[in-house]
CSV table of C-alpha atoms in Angstrom, one decimal:
chain,number,residue,atom,x,y,z
A,1,MET,CA,15.1,3.6,-261.2
A,2,PRO,CA,15.0,5.3,-264.6
A,3,MET,CA,18.2,5.0,-266.7
A,4,ILE,CA,18.5,7.4,-269.6
A,5,ARG,CA,21.2,6.8,-272.1
A,6,LEU,CA,22.4,9.3,-274.7
A,7,GLU,CA,24.8,8.3,-277.4
A,8,MET,CA,26.3,11.1,-279.5
A,9,LEU,CA,29.3,12.3,-281.4
A,10,PRO,CA,32.0,14.0,-279.4
A,11,GLY,CA,32.2,17.8,-279.4
A,12,ARG,CA,29.8,19.0,-276.7
A,13,THR,CA,31.2,20.9,-273.7
A,14,ALA,CA,31.1,19.6,-270.2
A,15,GLU,CA,28.6,22.4,-269.4
A,16,GLN,CA,26.3,21.3,-272.2
A,17,LYS,CA,26.4,17.7,-270.9
A,18,ARG,CA,25.7,18.9,-267.3
A,19,ASP,CA,22.7,21.0,-268.6
A,20,PHE,CA,21.4,18.0,-270.5
A,21,ALA,CA,21.7,15.7,-267.5
A,22,ARG,CA,20.0,18.3,-265.3
A,23,GLU,CA,17.1,18.9,-267.7
A,24,VAL,CA,16.4,15.3,-268.6
A,25,THR,CA,16.5,14.4,-264.9
A,26,ARG,CA,14.0,17.2,-264.2
A,27,LEU,CA,11.7,15.9,-266.9
A,28,ALA,CA,12.0,12.3,-265.7
A,29,VAL,CA,11.1,13.3,-262.1
A,30,GLU,CA,8.1,15.4,-263.4
A,31,THR,CA,6.8,12.8,-265.8
A,32,LEU,CA,7.6,9.5,-264.0
A,33,ASN,CA,7.0,10.8,-260.5
A,34,CYS,CA,10.3,9.6,-259.1
A,35,LYS,CA,13.0,11.1,-257.0
A,36,PRO,CA,15.9,12.9,-258.7
A,37,GLU,CA,18.5,10.7,-257.0
A,38,SER,CA,16.9,7.6,-258.6
A,39,VAL,CA,17.5,8.9,-262.1
A,40,ASP,CA,20.8,7.8,-263.9
A,41,VAL,CA,21.9,9.6,-267.0
A,42,ILE,CA,24.7,8.0,-269.0
A,43,ILE,CA,26.4,10.0,-271.8
A,44,THR,CA,28.5,8.0,-274.2
A,45,GLU,CA,30.5,9.7,-276.9
A,46,ILE,CA,31.1,7.6,-280.0
A,47,PRO,CA,33.9,8.6,-282.4
A,48,LYS,CA,32.6,9.5,-285.9
A,49,SER,CA,34.7,6.7,-287.3
A,50,HIS,CA,32.6,4.2,-285.3
A,51,TRP,CA,29.3,5.7,-286.4
A,52,ALA,CA,27.7,4.2,-289.5
A,53,LYS,CA,24.8,6.0,-291.1
A,54,GLY,CA,22.7,4.4,-293.8
A,55,GLY,CA,25.0,1.4,-293.5
A,56,VAL,CA,28.1,3.4,-294.4
A,57,LEU,CA,31.0,4.2,-292.1
A,58,PRO,CA,32.8,7.5,-292.8
A,59,GLU,CA,36.2,7.5,-294.3
A,60,GLU,CA,39.0,8.1,-291.8
């Protein structure tokens, strides 16, 4: 069972997330030779204030 995780900043629409889940599932099925229902896609939105880049958290 492939599990694909995407962590990103908030701001994408529900439609964009649906499109991503559909397309990454399609690619997993094609590449890994598995059934679509076996692919899990987990999208986690992380607030910018919780996302450090280069060891630095942004100012709130």
